[in-house]
mmCIF file of C-alpha atoms in Angstrom:
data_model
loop_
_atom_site.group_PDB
_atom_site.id
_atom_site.type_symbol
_atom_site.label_atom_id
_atom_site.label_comp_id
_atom_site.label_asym_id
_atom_site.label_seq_id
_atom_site.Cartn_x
_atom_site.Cartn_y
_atom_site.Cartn_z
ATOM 1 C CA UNK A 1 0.000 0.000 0.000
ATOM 2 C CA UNK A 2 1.136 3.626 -0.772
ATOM 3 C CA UNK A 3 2.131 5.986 1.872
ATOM 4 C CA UNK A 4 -0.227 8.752 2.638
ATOM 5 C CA UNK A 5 1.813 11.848 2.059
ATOM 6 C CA UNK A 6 1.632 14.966 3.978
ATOM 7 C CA UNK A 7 2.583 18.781 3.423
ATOM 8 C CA UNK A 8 4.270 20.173 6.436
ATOM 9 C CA UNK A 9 4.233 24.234 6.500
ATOM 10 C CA UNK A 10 5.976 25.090 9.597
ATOM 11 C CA UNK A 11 9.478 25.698 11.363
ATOM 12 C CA UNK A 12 11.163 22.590 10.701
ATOM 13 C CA UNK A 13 14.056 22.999 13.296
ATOM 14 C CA UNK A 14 11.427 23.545 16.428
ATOM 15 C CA UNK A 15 11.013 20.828 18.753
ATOM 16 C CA UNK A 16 7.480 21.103 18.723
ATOM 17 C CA UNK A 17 7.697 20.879 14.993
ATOM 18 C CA UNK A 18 10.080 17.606 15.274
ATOM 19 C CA UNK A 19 8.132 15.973 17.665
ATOM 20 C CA UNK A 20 4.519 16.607 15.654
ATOM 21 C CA UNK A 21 6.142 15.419 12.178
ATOM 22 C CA UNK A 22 8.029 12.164 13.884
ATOM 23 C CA UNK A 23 5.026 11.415 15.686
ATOM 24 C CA UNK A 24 3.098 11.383 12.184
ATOM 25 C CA UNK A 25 6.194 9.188 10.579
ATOM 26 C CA UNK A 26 5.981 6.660 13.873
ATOM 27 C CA UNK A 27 2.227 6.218 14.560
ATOM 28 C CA UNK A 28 0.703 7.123 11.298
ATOM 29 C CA UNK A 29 3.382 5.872 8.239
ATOM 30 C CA UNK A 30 3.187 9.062 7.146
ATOM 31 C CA UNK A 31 5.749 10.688 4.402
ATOM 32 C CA UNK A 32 6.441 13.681 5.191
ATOM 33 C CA UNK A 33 7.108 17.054 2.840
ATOM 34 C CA UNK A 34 7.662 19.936 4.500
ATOM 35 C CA UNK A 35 8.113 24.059 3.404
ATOM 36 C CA UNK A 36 8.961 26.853 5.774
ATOM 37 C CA UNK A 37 10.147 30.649 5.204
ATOM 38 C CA UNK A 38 13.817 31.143 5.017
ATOM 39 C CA UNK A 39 14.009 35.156 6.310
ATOM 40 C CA UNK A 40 14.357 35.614 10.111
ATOM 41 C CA UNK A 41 12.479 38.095 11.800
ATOM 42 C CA UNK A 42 14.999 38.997 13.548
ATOM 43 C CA UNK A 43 15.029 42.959 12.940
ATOM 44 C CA UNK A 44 12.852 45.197 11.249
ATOM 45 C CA UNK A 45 14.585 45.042 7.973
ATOM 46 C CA UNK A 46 13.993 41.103 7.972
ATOM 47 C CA UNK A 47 10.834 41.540 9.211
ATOM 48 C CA UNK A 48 9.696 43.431 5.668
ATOM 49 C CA UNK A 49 12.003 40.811 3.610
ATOM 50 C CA UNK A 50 9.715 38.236 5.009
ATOM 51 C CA UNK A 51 6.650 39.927 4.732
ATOM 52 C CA UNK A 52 7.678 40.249 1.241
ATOM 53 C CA UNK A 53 8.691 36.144 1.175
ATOM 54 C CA UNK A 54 5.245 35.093 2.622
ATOM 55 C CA UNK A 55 3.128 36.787 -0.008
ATOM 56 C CA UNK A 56 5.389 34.835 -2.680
ATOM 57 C CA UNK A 57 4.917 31.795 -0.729
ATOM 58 C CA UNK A 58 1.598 30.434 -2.232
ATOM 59 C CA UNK A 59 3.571 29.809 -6.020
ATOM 60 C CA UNK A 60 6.120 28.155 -3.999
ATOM 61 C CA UNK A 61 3.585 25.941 -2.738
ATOM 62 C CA UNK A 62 1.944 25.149 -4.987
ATOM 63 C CA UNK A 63 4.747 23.842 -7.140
ATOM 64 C CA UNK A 64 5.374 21.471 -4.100
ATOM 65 C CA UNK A 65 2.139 20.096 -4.392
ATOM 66 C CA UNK A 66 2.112 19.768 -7.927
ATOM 67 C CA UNK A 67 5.448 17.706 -7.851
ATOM 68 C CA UNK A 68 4.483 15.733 -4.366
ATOM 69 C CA UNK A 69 0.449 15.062 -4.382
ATOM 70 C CA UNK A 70 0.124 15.248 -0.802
ATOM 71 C CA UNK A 71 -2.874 13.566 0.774
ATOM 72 C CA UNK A 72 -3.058 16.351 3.446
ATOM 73 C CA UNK A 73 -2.137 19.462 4.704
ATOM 74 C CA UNK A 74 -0.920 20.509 8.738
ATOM 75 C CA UNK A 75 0.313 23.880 9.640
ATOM 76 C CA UNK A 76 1.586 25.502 12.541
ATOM 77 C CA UNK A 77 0.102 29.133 13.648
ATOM 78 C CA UNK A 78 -3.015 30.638 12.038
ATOM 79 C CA UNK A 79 -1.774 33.539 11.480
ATOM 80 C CA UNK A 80 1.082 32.293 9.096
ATOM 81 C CA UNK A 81 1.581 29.127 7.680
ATOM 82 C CA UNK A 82 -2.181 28.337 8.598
ATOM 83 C CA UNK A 83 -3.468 30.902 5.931
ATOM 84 C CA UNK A 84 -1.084 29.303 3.512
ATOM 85 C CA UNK A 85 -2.505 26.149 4.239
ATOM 86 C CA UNK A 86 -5.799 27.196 3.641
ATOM 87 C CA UNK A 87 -5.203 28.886 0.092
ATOM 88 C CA UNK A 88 -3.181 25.933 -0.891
ATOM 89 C CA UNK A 89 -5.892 23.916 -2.657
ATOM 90 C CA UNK A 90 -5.324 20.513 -0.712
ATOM 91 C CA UNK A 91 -8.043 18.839 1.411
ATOM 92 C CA UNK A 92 -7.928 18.093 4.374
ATOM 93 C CA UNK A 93 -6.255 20.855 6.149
ATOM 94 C CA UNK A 94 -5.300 20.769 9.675
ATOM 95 C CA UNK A 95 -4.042 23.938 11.286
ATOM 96 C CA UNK A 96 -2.431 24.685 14.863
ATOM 97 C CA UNK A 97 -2.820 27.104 17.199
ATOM 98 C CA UNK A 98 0.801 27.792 18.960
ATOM 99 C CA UNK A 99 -0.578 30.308 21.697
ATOM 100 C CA UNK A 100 -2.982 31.505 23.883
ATOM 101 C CA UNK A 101 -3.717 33.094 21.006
ATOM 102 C CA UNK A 102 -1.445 33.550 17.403
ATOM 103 C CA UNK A 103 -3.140 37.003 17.969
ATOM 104 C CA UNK A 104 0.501 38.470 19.172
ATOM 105 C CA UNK A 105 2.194 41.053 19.963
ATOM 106 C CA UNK A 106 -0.991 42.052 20.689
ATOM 107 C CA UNK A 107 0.160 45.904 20.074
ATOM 108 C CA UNK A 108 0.918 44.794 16.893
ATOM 109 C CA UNK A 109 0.490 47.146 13.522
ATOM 110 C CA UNK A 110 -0.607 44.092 11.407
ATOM 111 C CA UNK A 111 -3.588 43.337 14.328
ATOM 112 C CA UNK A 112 -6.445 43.786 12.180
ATOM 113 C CA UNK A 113 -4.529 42.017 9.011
ATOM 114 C CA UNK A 114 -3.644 39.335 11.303
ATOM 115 C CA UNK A 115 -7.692 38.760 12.553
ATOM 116 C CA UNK A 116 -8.414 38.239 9.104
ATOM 117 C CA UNK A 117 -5.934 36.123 8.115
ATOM 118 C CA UNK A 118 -6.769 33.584 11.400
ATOM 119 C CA UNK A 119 -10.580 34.012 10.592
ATOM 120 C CA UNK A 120 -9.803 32.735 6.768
ATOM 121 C CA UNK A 121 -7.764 30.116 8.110
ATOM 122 C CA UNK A 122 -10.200 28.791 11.142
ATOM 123 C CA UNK A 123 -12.851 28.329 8.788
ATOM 124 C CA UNK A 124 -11.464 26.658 5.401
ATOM 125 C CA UNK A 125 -9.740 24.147 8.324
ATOM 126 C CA UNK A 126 -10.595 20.997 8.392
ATOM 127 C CA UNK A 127 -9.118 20.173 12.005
ATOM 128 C CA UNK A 128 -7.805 22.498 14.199
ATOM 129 C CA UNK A 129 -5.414 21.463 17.042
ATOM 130 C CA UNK A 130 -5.610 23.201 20.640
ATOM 131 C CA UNK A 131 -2.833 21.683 22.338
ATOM 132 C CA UNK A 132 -4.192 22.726 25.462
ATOM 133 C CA UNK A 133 -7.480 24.076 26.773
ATOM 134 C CA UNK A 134 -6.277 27.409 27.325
ATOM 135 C CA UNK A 135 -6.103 28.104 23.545
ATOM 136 C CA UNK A 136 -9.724 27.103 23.153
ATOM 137 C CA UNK A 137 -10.837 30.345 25.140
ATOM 138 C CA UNK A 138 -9.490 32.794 21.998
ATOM 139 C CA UNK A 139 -11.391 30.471 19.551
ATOM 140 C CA UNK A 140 -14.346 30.896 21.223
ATOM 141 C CA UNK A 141 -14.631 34.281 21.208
ATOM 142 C CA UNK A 142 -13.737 34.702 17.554
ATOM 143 C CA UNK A 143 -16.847 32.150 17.231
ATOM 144 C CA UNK A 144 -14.797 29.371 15.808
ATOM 145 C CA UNK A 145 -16.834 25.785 15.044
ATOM 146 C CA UNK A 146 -15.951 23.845 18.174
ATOM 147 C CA UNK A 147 -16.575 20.685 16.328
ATOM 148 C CA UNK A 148 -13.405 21.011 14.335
ATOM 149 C CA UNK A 149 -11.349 21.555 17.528
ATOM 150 C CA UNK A 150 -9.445 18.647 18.698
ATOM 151 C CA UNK A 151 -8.405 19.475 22.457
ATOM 152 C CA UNK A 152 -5.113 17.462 22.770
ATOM 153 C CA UNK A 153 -1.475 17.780 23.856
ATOM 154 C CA UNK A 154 1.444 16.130 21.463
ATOM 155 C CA UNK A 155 2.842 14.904 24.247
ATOM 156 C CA UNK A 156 6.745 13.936 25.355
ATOM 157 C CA UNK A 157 8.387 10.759 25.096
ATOM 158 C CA UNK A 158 8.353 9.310 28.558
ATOM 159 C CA UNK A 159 10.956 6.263 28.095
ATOM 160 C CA UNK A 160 13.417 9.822 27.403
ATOM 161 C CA UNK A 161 12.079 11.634 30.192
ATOM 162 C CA UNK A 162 12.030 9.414 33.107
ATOM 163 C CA UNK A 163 11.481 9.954 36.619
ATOM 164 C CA UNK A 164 14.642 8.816 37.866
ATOM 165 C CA UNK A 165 15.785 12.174 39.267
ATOM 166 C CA UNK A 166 19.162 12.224 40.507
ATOM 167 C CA UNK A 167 18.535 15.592 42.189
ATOM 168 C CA UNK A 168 21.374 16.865 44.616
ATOM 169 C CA UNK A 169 18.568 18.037 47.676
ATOM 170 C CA UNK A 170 21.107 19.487 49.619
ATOM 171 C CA UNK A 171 21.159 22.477 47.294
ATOM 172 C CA UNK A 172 19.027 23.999 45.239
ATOM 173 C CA UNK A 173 19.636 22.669 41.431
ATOM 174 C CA UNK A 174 17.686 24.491 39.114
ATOM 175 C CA UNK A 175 17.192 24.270 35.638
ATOM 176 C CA UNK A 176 15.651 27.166 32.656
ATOM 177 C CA UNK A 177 15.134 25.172 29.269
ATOM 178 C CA UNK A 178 13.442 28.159 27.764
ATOM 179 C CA UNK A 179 15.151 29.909 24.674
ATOM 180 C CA UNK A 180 17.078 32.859 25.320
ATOM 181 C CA UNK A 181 14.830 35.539 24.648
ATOM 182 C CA UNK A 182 13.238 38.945 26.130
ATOM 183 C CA UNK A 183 9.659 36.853 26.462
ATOM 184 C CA UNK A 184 10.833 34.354 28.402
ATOM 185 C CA UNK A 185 12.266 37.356 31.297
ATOM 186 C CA UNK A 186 15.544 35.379 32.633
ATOM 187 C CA UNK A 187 16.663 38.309 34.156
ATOM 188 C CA UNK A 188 13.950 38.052 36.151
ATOM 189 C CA UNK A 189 15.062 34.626 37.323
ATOM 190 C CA UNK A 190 18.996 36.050 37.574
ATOM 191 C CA UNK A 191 17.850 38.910 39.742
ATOM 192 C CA UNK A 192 15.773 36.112 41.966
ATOM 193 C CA UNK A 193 18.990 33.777 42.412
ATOM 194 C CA UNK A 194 21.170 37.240 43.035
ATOM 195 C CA UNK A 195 18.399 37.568 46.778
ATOM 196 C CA UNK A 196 18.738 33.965 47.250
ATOM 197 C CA UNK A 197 22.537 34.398 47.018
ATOM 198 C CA UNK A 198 22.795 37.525 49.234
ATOM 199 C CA UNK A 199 21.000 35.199 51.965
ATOM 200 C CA UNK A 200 23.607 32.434 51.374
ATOM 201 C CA UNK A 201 21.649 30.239 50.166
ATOM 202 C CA UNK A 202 23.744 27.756 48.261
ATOM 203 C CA UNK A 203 22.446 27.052 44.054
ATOM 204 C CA UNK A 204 23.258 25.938 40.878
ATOM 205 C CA UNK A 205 21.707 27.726 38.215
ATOM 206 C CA UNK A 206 21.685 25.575 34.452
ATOM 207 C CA UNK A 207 20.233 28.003 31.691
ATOM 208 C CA UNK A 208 19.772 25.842 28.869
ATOM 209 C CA UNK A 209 19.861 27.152 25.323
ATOM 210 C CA UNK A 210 20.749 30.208 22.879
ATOM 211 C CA UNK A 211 19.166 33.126 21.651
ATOM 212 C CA UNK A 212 19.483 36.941 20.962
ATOM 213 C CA UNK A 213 19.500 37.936 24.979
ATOM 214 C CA UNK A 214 22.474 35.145 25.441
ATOM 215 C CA UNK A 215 25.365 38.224 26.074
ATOM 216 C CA UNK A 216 23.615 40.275 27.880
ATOM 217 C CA UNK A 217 22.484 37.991 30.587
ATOM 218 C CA UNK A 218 25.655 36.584 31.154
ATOM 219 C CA UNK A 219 26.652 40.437 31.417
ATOM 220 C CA UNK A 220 23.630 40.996 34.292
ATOM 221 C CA UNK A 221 25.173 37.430 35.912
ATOM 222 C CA UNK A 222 28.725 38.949 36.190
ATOM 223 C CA UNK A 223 27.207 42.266 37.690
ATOM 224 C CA UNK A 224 25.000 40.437 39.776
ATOM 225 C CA UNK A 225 28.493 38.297 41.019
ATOM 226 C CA UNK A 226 26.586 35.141 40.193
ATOM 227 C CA UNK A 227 28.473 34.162 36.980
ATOM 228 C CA UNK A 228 30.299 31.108 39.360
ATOM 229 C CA UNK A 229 26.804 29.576 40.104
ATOM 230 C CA UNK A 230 25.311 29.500 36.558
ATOM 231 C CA UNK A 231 25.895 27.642 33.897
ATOM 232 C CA UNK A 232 24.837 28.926 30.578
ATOM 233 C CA UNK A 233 25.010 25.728 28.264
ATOM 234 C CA UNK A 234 24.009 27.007 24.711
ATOM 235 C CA UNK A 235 22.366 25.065 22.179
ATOM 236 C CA UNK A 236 22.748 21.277 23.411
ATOM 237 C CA UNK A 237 21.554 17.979 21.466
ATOM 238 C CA UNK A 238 17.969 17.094 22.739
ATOM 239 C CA UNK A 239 19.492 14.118 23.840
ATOM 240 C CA UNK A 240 21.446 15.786 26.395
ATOM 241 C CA UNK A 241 18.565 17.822 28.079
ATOM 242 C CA UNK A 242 16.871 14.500 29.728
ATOM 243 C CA UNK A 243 20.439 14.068 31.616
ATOM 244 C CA UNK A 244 20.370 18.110 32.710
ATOM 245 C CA UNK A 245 16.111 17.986 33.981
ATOM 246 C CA UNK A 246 17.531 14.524 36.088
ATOM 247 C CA UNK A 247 20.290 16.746 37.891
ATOM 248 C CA UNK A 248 18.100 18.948 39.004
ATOM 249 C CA UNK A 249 15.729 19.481 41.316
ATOM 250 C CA UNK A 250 13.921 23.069 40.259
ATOM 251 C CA UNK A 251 12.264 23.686 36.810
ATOM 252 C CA UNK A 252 11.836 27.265 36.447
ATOM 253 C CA UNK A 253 10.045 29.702 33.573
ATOM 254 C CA UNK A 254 8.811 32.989 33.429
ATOM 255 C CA UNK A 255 7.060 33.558 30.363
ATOM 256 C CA UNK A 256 5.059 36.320 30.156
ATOM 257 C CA UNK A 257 2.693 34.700 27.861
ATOM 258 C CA UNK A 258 2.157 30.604 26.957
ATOM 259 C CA UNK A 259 0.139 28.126 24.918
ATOM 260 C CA UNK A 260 0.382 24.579 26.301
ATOM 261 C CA UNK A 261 4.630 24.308 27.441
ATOM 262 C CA UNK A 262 6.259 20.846 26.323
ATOM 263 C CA UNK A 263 9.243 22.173 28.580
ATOM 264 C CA UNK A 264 6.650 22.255 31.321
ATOM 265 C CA UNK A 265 5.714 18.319 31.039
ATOM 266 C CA UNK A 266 9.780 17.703 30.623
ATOM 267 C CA UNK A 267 10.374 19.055 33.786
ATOM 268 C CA UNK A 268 7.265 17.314 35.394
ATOM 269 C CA UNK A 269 7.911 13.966 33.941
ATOM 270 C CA UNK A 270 11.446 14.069 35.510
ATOM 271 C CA UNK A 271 10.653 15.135 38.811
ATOM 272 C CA UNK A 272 11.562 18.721 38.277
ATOM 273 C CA UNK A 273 10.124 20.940 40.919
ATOM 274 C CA UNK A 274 7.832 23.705 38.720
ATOM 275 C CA UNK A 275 8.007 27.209 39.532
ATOM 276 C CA UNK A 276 6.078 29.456 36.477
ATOM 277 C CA UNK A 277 4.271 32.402 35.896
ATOM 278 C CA UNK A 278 0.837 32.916 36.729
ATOM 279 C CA UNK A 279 -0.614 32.909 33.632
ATOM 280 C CA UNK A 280 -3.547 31.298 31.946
ATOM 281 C CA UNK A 281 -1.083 28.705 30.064
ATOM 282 C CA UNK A 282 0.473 27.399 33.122
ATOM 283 C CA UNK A 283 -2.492 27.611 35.253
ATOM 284 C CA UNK A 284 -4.013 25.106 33.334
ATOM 285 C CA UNK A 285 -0.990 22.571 34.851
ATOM 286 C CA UNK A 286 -0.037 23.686 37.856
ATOM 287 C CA UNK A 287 -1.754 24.785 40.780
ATOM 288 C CA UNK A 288 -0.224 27.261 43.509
ATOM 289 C CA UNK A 289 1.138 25.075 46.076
ATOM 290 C CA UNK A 290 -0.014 21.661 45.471
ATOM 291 C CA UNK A 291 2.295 20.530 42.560
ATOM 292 C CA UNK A 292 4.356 23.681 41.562
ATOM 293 C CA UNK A 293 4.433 27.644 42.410
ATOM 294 C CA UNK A 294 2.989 30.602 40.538
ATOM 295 C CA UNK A 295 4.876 33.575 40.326
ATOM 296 C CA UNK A 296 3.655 37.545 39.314
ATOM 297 C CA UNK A 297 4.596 38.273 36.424
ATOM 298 C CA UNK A 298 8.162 39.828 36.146
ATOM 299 C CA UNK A 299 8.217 39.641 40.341
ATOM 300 C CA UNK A 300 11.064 38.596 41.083
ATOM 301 C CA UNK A 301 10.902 39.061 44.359
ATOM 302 C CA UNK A 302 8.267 36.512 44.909
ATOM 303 C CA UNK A 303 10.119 34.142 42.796
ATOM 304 C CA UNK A 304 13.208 34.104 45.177
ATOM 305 C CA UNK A 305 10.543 33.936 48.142
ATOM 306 C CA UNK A 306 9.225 30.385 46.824
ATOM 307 C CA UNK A 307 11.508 28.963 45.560
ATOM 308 C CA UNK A 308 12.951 29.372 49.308
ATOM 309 C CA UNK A 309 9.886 28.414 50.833
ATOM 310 C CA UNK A 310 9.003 25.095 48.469
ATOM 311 C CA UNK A 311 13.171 23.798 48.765
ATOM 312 C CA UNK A 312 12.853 24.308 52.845
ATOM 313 C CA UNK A 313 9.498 22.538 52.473
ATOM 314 C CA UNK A 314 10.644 19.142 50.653
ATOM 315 C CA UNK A 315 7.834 16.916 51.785
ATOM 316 C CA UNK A 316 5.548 18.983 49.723
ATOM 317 C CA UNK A 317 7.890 18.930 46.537
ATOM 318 C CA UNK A 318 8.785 15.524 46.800
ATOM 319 C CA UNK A 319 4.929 14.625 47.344
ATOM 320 C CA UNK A 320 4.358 16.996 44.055
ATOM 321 C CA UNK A 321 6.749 15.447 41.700
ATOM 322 C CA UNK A 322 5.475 12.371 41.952
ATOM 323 C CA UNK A 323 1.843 13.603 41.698
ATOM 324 C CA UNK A 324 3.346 15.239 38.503
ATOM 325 C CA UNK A 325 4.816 12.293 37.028
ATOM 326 C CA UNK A 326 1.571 10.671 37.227
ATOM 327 C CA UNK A 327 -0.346 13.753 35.526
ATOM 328 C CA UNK A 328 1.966 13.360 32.390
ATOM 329 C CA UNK A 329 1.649 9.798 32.284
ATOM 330 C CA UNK A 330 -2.096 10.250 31.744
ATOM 331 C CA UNK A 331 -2.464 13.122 29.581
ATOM 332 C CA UNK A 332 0.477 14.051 27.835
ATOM 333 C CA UNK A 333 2.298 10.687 26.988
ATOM 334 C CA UNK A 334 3.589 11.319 23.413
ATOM 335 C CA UNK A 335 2.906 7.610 22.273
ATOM 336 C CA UNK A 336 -0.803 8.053 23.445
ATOM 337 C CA UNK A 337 -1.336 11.138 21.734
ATOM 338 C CA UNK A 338 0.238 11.206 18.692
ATOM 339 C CA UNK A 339 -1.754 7.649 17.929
ATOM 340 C CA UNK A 340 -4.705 9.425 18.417
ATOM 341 C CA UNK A 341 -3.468 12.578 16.166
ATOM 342 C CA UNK A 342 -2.378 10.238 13.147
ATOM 343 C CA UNK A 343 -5.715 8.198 13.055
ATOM 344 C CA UNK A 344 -7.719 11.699 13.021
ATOM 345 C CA UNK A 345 -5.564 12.122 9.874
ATOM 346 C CA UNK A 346 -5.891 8.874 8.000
ATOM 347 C CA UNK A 347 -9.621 9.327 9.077
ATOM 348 C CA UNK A 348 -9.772 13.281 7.661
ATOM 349 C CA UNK A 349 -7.652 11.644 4.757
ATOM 350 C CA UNK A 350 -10.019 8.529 4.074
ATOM 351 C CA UNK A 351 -13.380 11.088 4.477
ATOM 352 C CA UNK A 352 -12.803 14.628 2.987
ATOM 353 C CA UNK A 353 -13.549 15.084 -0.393
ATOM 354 C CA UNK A 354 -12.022 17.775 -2.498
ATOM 355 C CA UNK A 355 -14.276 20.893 -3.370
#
């Protein structure tokens, strides 16, 4: 029998990307073809050059499909690749939301370009993933057809992540897995370890990862006269990070804004110790005090305060990492999931006929 082939438009070199397209290659025996923008947006000039790349992006597409005949369609954010999807002729199309909402910056010029774009996309859909609840509350106030909406993580691969934590506990050993940039606020979480370090409290901080804020942290480290406790790794193998979550015993992130975290069930699965910001994305997860802390936004403050107050009380975290290990298990097991996410496929594949 032929393999079903599928169209990939996303970041290929995300992990969330990886994990959805080798899930579809593992569960599904799905080929997969995949097309993403080559222009950065990493200044404003770049920003315009791939403006300029996206609305050329359609003939490129469309030559793929005329070489490949894909079966189906998946995208990642509707705002983006999503719309592409939509225009490109094939049925079925399945689109994901990345966010809380794709809606973002929310201050953003192209806001009300944007809205239509996403309402486009929502409706020519055929599925649309919400890896998480908390992305379901956006669609349903932009009146999206529920019906479409499959509520379901991806998922991490437990065998990697395992629970065998090899923690040091009498220290605190923490861990940031989030890339290096001015969303994710690791200053905050410098200027957190910098109180915990004027009280003498004895750490290990391991940032994991690389991105544009990578100097000028380690600059804020050295002024902070931290640089000796933390480790900045850079860009490791993914095969390496299971090793780093087991050596510690602290997971932390400070987003100020999140869809559904794959970082966050890392941690959990390997009896990481959450402390994240108290937003909707991570509320959904974790629950003040019972299996993780939830700190103000950019309060850094309050993040040194519990991080104290959950490593002095180590019942409590031990009791929650092994509550947290058991959430994973049941709803965000990889092999689970992504079983589930192929068959909707071959399902959408074997049903949907083209218009």
């Amino acid at each position: 029998m032929t393999k079903k082939k599928i169209l990939f438009l996303g970041e290929t070199y995300r992990a969330d990307a990886i994990t959805w397209m080798n899930g579809l290659k593992e569960f599904g025996d799905f080929e997969i073809i995949t097309w993403e923008l080559k222009t950065p947006s990493a200044n404003f000039r770049s920003r315009l050059l791939r403006i300029f790349e996206f609305s050329m992006a359609l003939f490129q597409i469309k030559k793929i499909i005329q070489l490949h005949q894909p079966d189906m369609v998946i995208a990642e954010r509707t705002t983006s690749y999503g719309f592409l999807a939509a225009l490109s002729g094939v049925k079925p199309v399945a689109i994901a939301q990345q966010g809380r909402t794709d809606l973002w910056p929310e201050k953003s010029f192209l806001l009300p370009l944007k809205k239509l774009i996403q309402h486009y996309a929502f409706k020519k859909a055929d599925m649309i993933h919400a890896w998480g609840h908390v992305m379901t509350i956006s669609m349903k106030q932009v009146n999206v057809d529920m019906t479409k909406v499959l509520v379901l993580p991806k998922g991490i691969d437990l065998e990697k992540f395992e629970n065998k934590n090899t923690e040091i506990t009498s220290k605190i050993t923490a861990i940031v897995t989030r890339s290096l940039q001015t969303e994710y606020r690791h200053d905050v979480i410098l200027k957190a370890f910098d109180i915990l370090n004027k009280k003498s409290i004895d750490f290990e901080l391991t940032i994991v990862g690389d991105g544009k804020k990578l100097s000028t942290l380690k600059e804020l480290a050295t002024k902070l006269n931290i640089e000796n406790k933390v480790c900045f790794t850079g860009r490791i193998p993914n095969t390496k990070l299971p090793e780093l979550l087991q050596q510690s015993n602290f997971y932390i992130s400070m987003p100020i804004t999140e869809g559904v975290s794959a970082s966050l069930f890392e941690a959990m699965a390997s009896n990481c110790y959450p402390v994240v910001t108290d937003i909707p994305g991570n509320q959904s997860w974790i629950k003040h005090r019972e299996n993780g802390q939830l700190i103000a936004i950019d309060d850094y403050k309050m993040l040194a305060d519990e991080i104290l107050w959950s490593f002095e009380n180590s019942e409590h975290r031990n009791t929650a990492v092994l509550k947290n290990r058991k959430f994973v298990e049941e709803n965000a097991d990889y092999t689970k999931n992504m079983k589930i996410i192929a068959n909707k496929y071959h399902e959408l594949i074997n049903t949907t006929r083209p218009q």
